[in-house]
Amino acid sequence: MAGSDTIREREKIAKEIAKTSESIRKKHRALRTGKIDDDIAVKTHFRPIIEPLQKIVDNSIAVKNEPNTDVNIKTLPIKRYAEEEEEEETPKKRKRLHAKRELPRMRDILKLHTLDASQHELPITATPLPTSVHPVLPKTLEDVFETSGDTLETSVKNMIPTPEGQEALREHFGPLGQKYMGALLGGDRNKKIDHVYGVYFDKNEMRLGNKRFDIDKDDTIIIDNVRYIGTPGLYELIFKRMPDDEIIYKGNDLEKYKSILLATNAHKHKYDAQGHLRSNRGYKYRYIIAPLMSHESKKTKSGRGVSMPRTMTLSDNKIDYVHWD
């Protein structure tokens, strides 16, 4: 009795070895043909169906192959196959393949589902809306020079002397912008930049008066989203402490500068429209700003008794004394 149990146990081990060898060869061929991914997907999604079928197949095989106590272990040789040879189909394998053929592959199910969904889709009859084209806004100075925790003024002045800073200056500004902004950002070593009525830094932006200031790559001056055509004369008036007369009086640069002053209040105390003029003895105020604003103040005066007689006004004209007897 003990001998038959030993033989049965050895037969069971031999069957397990044969089954394992068959499984290894099967997976090797599946890997080579690229079908293992499909099998994994089918097993994962159809496990509730596959497992009961597999149990039925295994039970039927177990009934047919009931072990005999008189069978010697030598009657169950393990057939070896080369990796390149095709394996003969055993009854057990044919049943498993037949069971698998009963199950639809995942790719076929997805294809069928997609085809069915496309049949129920409504045809597109509406005309597609045209894609709106947004204007490309110019880069601001903050976008060109990284602040890295410092103020924009500090970051820009530290970067301008470097090759990277010079390259950024050339990429962001046109010829006029490079000349005047380079002088402003480079530290104004020649003391030619106007720091009273001109462009200045406020936190992380440039300003002129009480308005945001920027320059486009084509030298267009942008003040609070209003664009002014940049000319050499207008740049001189905005940036220079003593603008060049020969450049200023070309075209209508003075009228443009006057409108910019009125829009930004750069000439007013605390940049307030109701504030008084920031007068001084400098060249720019005496010969440019004061004459422009004097014409403006005369236009605003109205009413009886507002203006003084001309003989009572103070002027710089030389007094011509006449001797009376």
Coordinates of C-alpha atoms in Angstrom, one line a residue:
M1 CA 0.0 0.0 0.0
A2 CA 2.8 2.3 0.8
G3 CA 4.5 1.5 -2.5
S4 CA 1.4 2.4 -4.5
D5 CA 1.2 5.8 -2.7
T6 CA 4.8 6.5 -3.5
I7 CA 4.2 5.7 -7.2
R8 CA 1.1 7.9 -7.3
E9 CA 3.0 10.7 -5.7
R10 CA 5.9 10.4 -8.2
E11 CA 3.4 10.3 -11.1
K12 CA 1.8 13.5 -9.8
I13 CA 5.3 15.2 -9.6
A14 CA 6.1 14.0 -13.1
K15 CA 2.8 15.5 -14.4
E16 CA 3.5 18.8 -12.7
I17 CA 6.9 18.9 -14.3
A18 CA 5.4 18.2 -17.7
K19 CA 2.8 20.9 -17.2
T20 CA 5.3 23.5 -16.1
S21 CA 7.6 22.7 -19.1
E22 CA 4.6 23.1 -21.4
S23 CA 3.6 26.4 -19.8
I24 CA 7.2 27.8 -20.2
R25 CA 7.3 26.9 -23.9
K26 CA 3.9 28.4 -24.4
K27 CA 4.9 31.7 -22.8
H28 CA 8.2 31.8 -24.7
R29 CA 6.4 31.5 -28.0
A30 CA 3.8 34.1 -26.9
L31 CA 6.6 36.5 -26.1
R32 CA 8.2 35.9 -29.5
T33 CA 5.0 36.5 -31.4
G34 CA 3.8 39.5 -29.3
K35 CA 0.6 37.8 -28.2
I36 CA 1.2 37.7 -24.5
D37 CA -0.1 41.3 -24.0
D38 CA -3.4 40.3 -25.6
D39 CA -3.7 37.2 -23.5
I40 CA -3.0 39.2 -20.3
A41 CA -5.6 41.8 -21.2
V42 CA -8.2 39.1 -21.9
K43 CA -7.5 37.3 -18.7
T44 CA -7.7 40.5 -16.7
H45 CA -11.0 41.6 -18.1
F46 CA -12.6 38.2 -18.4
R47 CA -11.4 36.5 -15.3
P48 CA -15.0 35.8 -14.0
I49 CA -15.6 33.8 -17.2
I50 CA -12.2 32.1 -17.6
E51 CA -11.9 30.7 -14.1
P52 CA -15.1 28.6 -14.1
L53 CA -14.4 27.3 -17.6
Q54 CA -10.8 26.4 -16.6
K55 CA -12.2 24.4 -13.6
I56 CA -14.5 22.5 -15.9
V57 CA -11.7 21.7 -18.3
D58 CA -9.3 20.6 -15.4
N59 CA -12.0 18.4 -13.9
S60 CA -12.8 16.6 -17.2
I61 CA -9.1 16.0 -17.7
A62 CA -8.7 14.6 -14.2
V63 CA -11.6 12.1 -14.8
K64 CA -10.1 10.9 -18.1
N65 CA -6.6 10.6 -16.8
E66 CA -7.3 8.8 -13.5
P67 CA -3.9 7.3 -12.4
N68 CA -3.5 3.5 -12.4
T69 CA -1.7 1.9 -9.5
D70 CA -0.1 -0.6 -11.8
V71 CA 1.4 2.0 -14.1
N72 CA 5.2 2.4 -13.8
I73 CA 6.7 5.8 -13.7
K74 CA 8.8 4.9 -16.8
T75 CA 5.6 4.8 -18.9
L76 CA 5.4 8.7 -18.5
P77 CA 8.4 10.0 -20.3
I78 CA 8.9 13.8 -20.5
K79 CA 9.2 14.8 -24.1
R80 CA 11.8 17.6 -24.7
Y81 CA 11.4 20.1 -27.4
A82 CA 13.9 22.5 -28.9
E83 CA 12.9 26.2 -28.7
E84 CA 12.6 26.4 -32.5
E85 CA 10.3 23.3 -32.9
E86 CA 6.6 23.4 -33.1
E87 CA 4.8 21.6 -30.2
E88 CA 2.3 18.9 -31.1
E89 CA -1.2 19.6 -29.7
T90 CA -2.2 17.2 -26.9
P91 CA -5.9 16.7 -26.1
K92 CA -5.4 18.8 -23.0
K93 CA -3.9 21.7 -25.0
R94 CA -6.6 21.4 -27.7
K95 CA -9.3 21.7 -25.1
R96 CA -7.6 24.8 -23.6
L97 CA -7.2 26.4 -27.0
H98 CA -10.8 25.6 -27.9
A99 CA -11.9 27.3 -24.6
K100 CA -9.8 30.4 -25.4
R101 CA -11.1 30.6 -28.9
E102 CA -14.6 30.9 -27.4
L103 CA -13.5 34.2 -25.7
P104 CA -13.3 37.3 -27.9
R105 CA -10.0 39.2 -27.8
M106 CA -9.9 42.7 -26.3
R107 CA -8.8 44.4 -29.5
D108 CA -11.9 42.9 -31.3
I109 CA -14.3 44.1 -28.6
L110 CA -12.8 47.6 -28.6
K111 CA -13.0 47.7 -32.4
L112 CA -16.6 46.6 -32.3
H113 CA -17.5 49.2 -29.6
T114 CA -15.8 52.0 -31.6
L115 CA -17.6 51.0 -34.8
D116 CA -21.0 50.8 -33.0
A117 CA -20.4 54.2 -31.4
S118 CA -19.5 55.8 -34.6
Q119 CA -22.7 54.6 -36.2
H120 CA -24.7 56.4 -33.6
E121 CA -22.9 59.7 -33.9
L122 CA -24.7 62.6 -35.5
P123 CA -23.0 64.0 -38.6
I124 CA -21.3 67.4 -38.2
T125 CA -23.2 69.9 -40.3
A126 CA -22.2 73.2 -38.5
T127 CA -19.4 75.3 -39.9
P128 CA -16.4 75.3 -37.5
L129 CA -15.7 78.7 -35.9
P130 CA -12.6 80.5 -37.1
T131 CA -9.7 80.4 -34.8
S132 CA -9.2 83.8 -33.2
V133 CA -5.7 85.2 -33.6
H134 CA -4.5 87.0 -30.5
P135 CA -2.0 89.8 -31.0
V136 CA 1.5 89.0 -29.8
L137 CA 2.2 91.4 -27.0
P138 CA 5.8 92.8 -26.7
K139 CA 7.9 91.5 -23.9
T140 CA 8.2 93.8 -20.9
L141 CA 11.5 94.5 -19.2
E142 CA 10.5 92.2 -16.3
D143 CA 10.2 89.3 -18.8
V144 CA 13.6 89.9 -20.2
F145 CA 15.6 90.4 -17.0
E146 CA 14.9 88.0 -14.1
T147 CA 14.6 89.7 -10.8
S148 CA 15.6 86.7 -8.6
G149 CA 14.4 88.3 -5.4
D150 CA 15.9 91.7 -6.1
T151 CA 14.1 94.8 -7.4
L152 CA 13.9 95.1 -11.2
E153 CA 16.3 98.1 -11.1
T154 CA 19.0 96.2 -9.2
S155 CA 18.7 93.1 -11.3
V156 CA 18.8 95.0 -14.6
K157 CA 21.8 97.2 -13.6
N158 CA 23.7 94.1 -12.4
M159 CA 23.0 92.3 -15.6
I160 CA 23.5 95.1 -18.2
P161 CA 27.3 95.0 -18.1
T162 CA 27.4 91.3 -18.8
P163 CA 27.3 89.7 -22.3
E164 CA 23.9 88.2 -21.5
G165 CA 22.6 91.6 -20.5
Q166 CA 23.8 93.2 -23.7
E167 CA 22.2 90.4 -25.8
A168 CA 18.9 90.8 -23.9
L169 CA 19.1 94.6 -24.6
R170 CA 19.5 94.0 -28.3
E171 CA 16.7 91.4 -28.5
H172 CA 14.2 93.5 -26.6
F173 CA 14.8 97.0 -28.0
G174 CA 15.3 98.7 -31.3
P175 CA 18.2 101.1 -32.1
L176 CA 16.8 104.0 -30.2
G177 CA 15.7 101.9 -27.3
Q178 CA 19.2 100.3 -27.0
K179 CA 20.8 103.8 -27.0
Y180 CA 18.6 105.5 -24.5
M181 CA 17.6 102.6 -22.3
G182 CA 21.2 101.4 -22.3
A183 CA 22.3 104.8 -20.9
L184 CA 19.5 104.7 -18.3
L185 CA 20.2 101.2 -17.2
G186 CA 23.9 101.4 -17.4
G187 CA 24.2 103.9 -14.5
D188 CA 24.2 107.2 -16.5
R189 CA 27.9 107.7 -16.1
N190 CA 27.8 110.8 -18.4
K191 CA 25.0 112.4 -16.3
K192 CA 22.9 113.1 -19.4
I193 CA 19.7 111.2 -18.3
D194 CA 16.8 113.2 -16.8
H195 CA 16.1 111.8 -13.4
V196 CA 13.5 114.5 -12.5
Y197 CA 10.9 114.4 -15.3
G198 CA 12.2 111.2 -17.1
V199 CA 11.7 107.5 -16.8
Y200 CA 12.2 105.8 -13.4
F201 CA 11.9 102.4 -11.7
D202 CA 9.1 101.7 -9.3
K203 CA 9.3 98.3 -7.6
N204 CA 9.2 95.9 -10.6
E205 CA 8.3 98.1 -13.5
M206 CA 9.3 101.3 -15.3
R207 CA 7.2 104.4 -15.1
L208 CA 7.0 107.9 -16.5
G209 CA 5.0 110.1 -14.2
N210 CA 2.1 108.1 -12.9
K211 CA 1.9 105.7 -15.8
R212 CA 3.6 102.5 -16.8
F213 CA 6.3 102.9 -19.4
D214 CA 7.7 100.4 -21.9
I215 CA 9.4 100.3 -25.3
D216 CA 8.7 97.9 -28.1
K217 CA 11.3 96.3 -30.4
D218 CA 10.4 98.7 -33.2
D219 CA 11.2 101.6 -30.9
T220 CA 7.5 102.3 -30.3
I221 CA 7.0 104.0 -26.9
I222 CA 4.1 102.5 -24.9
I223 CA 2.7 104.5 -22.0
D224 CA -0.2 102.9 -20.2
N225 CA -1.1 100.8 -23.3
V226 CA -1.1 103.9 -25.5
R227 CA 1.5 103.7 -28.3
Y228 CA 3.5 106.6 -29.6
I229 CA 5.7 106.4 -32.7
G230 CA 9.3 106.6 -31.5
T231 CA 11.4 109.3 -33.1
P232 CA 14.9 110.5 -32.1
G233 CA 13.4 113.9 -31.0
L234 CA 10.8 112.2 -28.8
Y235 CA 13.4 110.0 -27.2
E236 CA 15.6 113.1 -26.5
L237 CA 12.8 114.9 -24.8
I238 CA 11.8 112.0 -22.6
F239 CA 15.2 110.7 -21.6
K240 CA 17.7 113.6 -21.8
R241 CA 18.4 116.2 -19.1
M242 CA 19.5 118.7 -21.8
P243 CA 17.8 117.5 -25.1
D244 CA 19.5 118.3 -28.4
D245 CA 17.8 121.2 -30.1
E246 CA 18.7 120.1 -33.5
I247 CA 16.9 116.7 -33.0
I248 CA 13.9 118.0 -31.0
Y249 CA 12.4 120.5 -33.4
K250 CA 12.0 118.0 -36.3
G251 CA 8.3 117.3 -36.9
N252 CA 5.8 117.5 -34.1
D253 CA 8.0 116.0 -31.4
L254 CA 7.2 118.9 -29.0
E255 CA 3.5 118.4 -29.4
K256 CA 3.8 114.7 -28.7
Y257 CA 6.0 115.4 -25.6
K258 CA 3.4 117.8 -24.4
S259 CA 0.6 115.3 -24.7
I260 CA 2.7 112.7 -22.9
L261 CA 3.4 115.2 -20.0
L262 CA -0.3 115.9 -19.7
A263 CA -1.1 112.2 -19.7
T264 CA 1.5 111.2 -17.2
N265 CA 1.7 114.3 -15.0
A266 CA 5.5 113.8 -15.1
H267 CA 5.9 117.6 -14.6
K268 CA 3.6 117.8 -11.6
H269 CA 4.4 117.5 -7.9
K270 CA 3.8 113.8 -6.8
Y271 CA 2.7 113.2 -10.4
D272 CA -0.8 114.5 -9.4
A273 CA -2.9 116.3 -12.0
Q274 CA -3.9 118.8 -9.4
G275 CA -0.4 119.3 -8.1
H276 CA 1.8 122.3 -8.8
L277 CA 4.5 122.4 -11.4
R278 CA 7.9 120.9 -10.4
S279 CA 9.8 124.0 -11.4
N280 CA 13.6 124.4 -11.1
R281 CA 16.4 126.3 -12.8
G282 CA 17.4 123.4 -15.0
Y283 CA 17.6 123.7 -18.8
K284 CA 14.8 121.3 -19.5
Y285 CA 12.2 123.1 -17.3
R286 CA 13.2 126.6 -18.4
Y287 CA 13.4 126.1 -22.1
I288 CA 11.0 123.2 -22.8
I289 CA 8.5 122.3 -20.1
A290 CA 7.7 125.8 -18.8
P291 CA 7.0 127.2 -22.3
L292 CA 4.8 124.2 -23.2
M293 CA 2.9 124.4 -20.0
S294 CA 2.5 128.2 -20.1
H295 CA 0.5 127.9 -23.3
E296 CA -1.6 125.3 -21.7
S297 CA -2.3 127.5 -18.6
K298 CA -3.4 130.4 -20.8
K299 CA -6.0 128.2 -22.4
T300 CA -7.4 127.1 -19.1
K301 CA -7.8 130.7 -17.8
S302 CA -11.2 132.2 -18.3
G303 CA -13.6 134.7 -16.7
R304 CA -13.6 138.4 -16.0
G305 CA -10.7 139.8 -14.0
V306 CA -8.6 136.7 -14.1
S307 CA -5.7 137.9 -16.1
M308 CA -3.5 140.8 -15.0
P309 CA -2.6 143.8 -17.2
R310 CA 0.4 143.3 -19.3
T311 CA 2.2 146.3 -17.7
M312 CA 1.9 144.6 -14.3
T313 CA 3.4 141.2 -15.3
L314 CA 7.0 140.4 -14.4
S315 CA 9.4 139.6 -17.3
D316 CA 13.1 139.3 -18.0
N317 CA 13.1 142.1 -20.6
K318 CA 15.7 144.8 -20.0
I319 CA 14.1 148.0 -18.6
D320 CA 14.8 151.1 -20.8
Y321 CA 15.0 154.1 -18.4
V322 CA 14.1 157.6 -19.9
H323 CA 15.2 160.9 -18.4
W324 CA 12.5 163.4 -17.5
D325 CA 13.0 167.0 -16.6

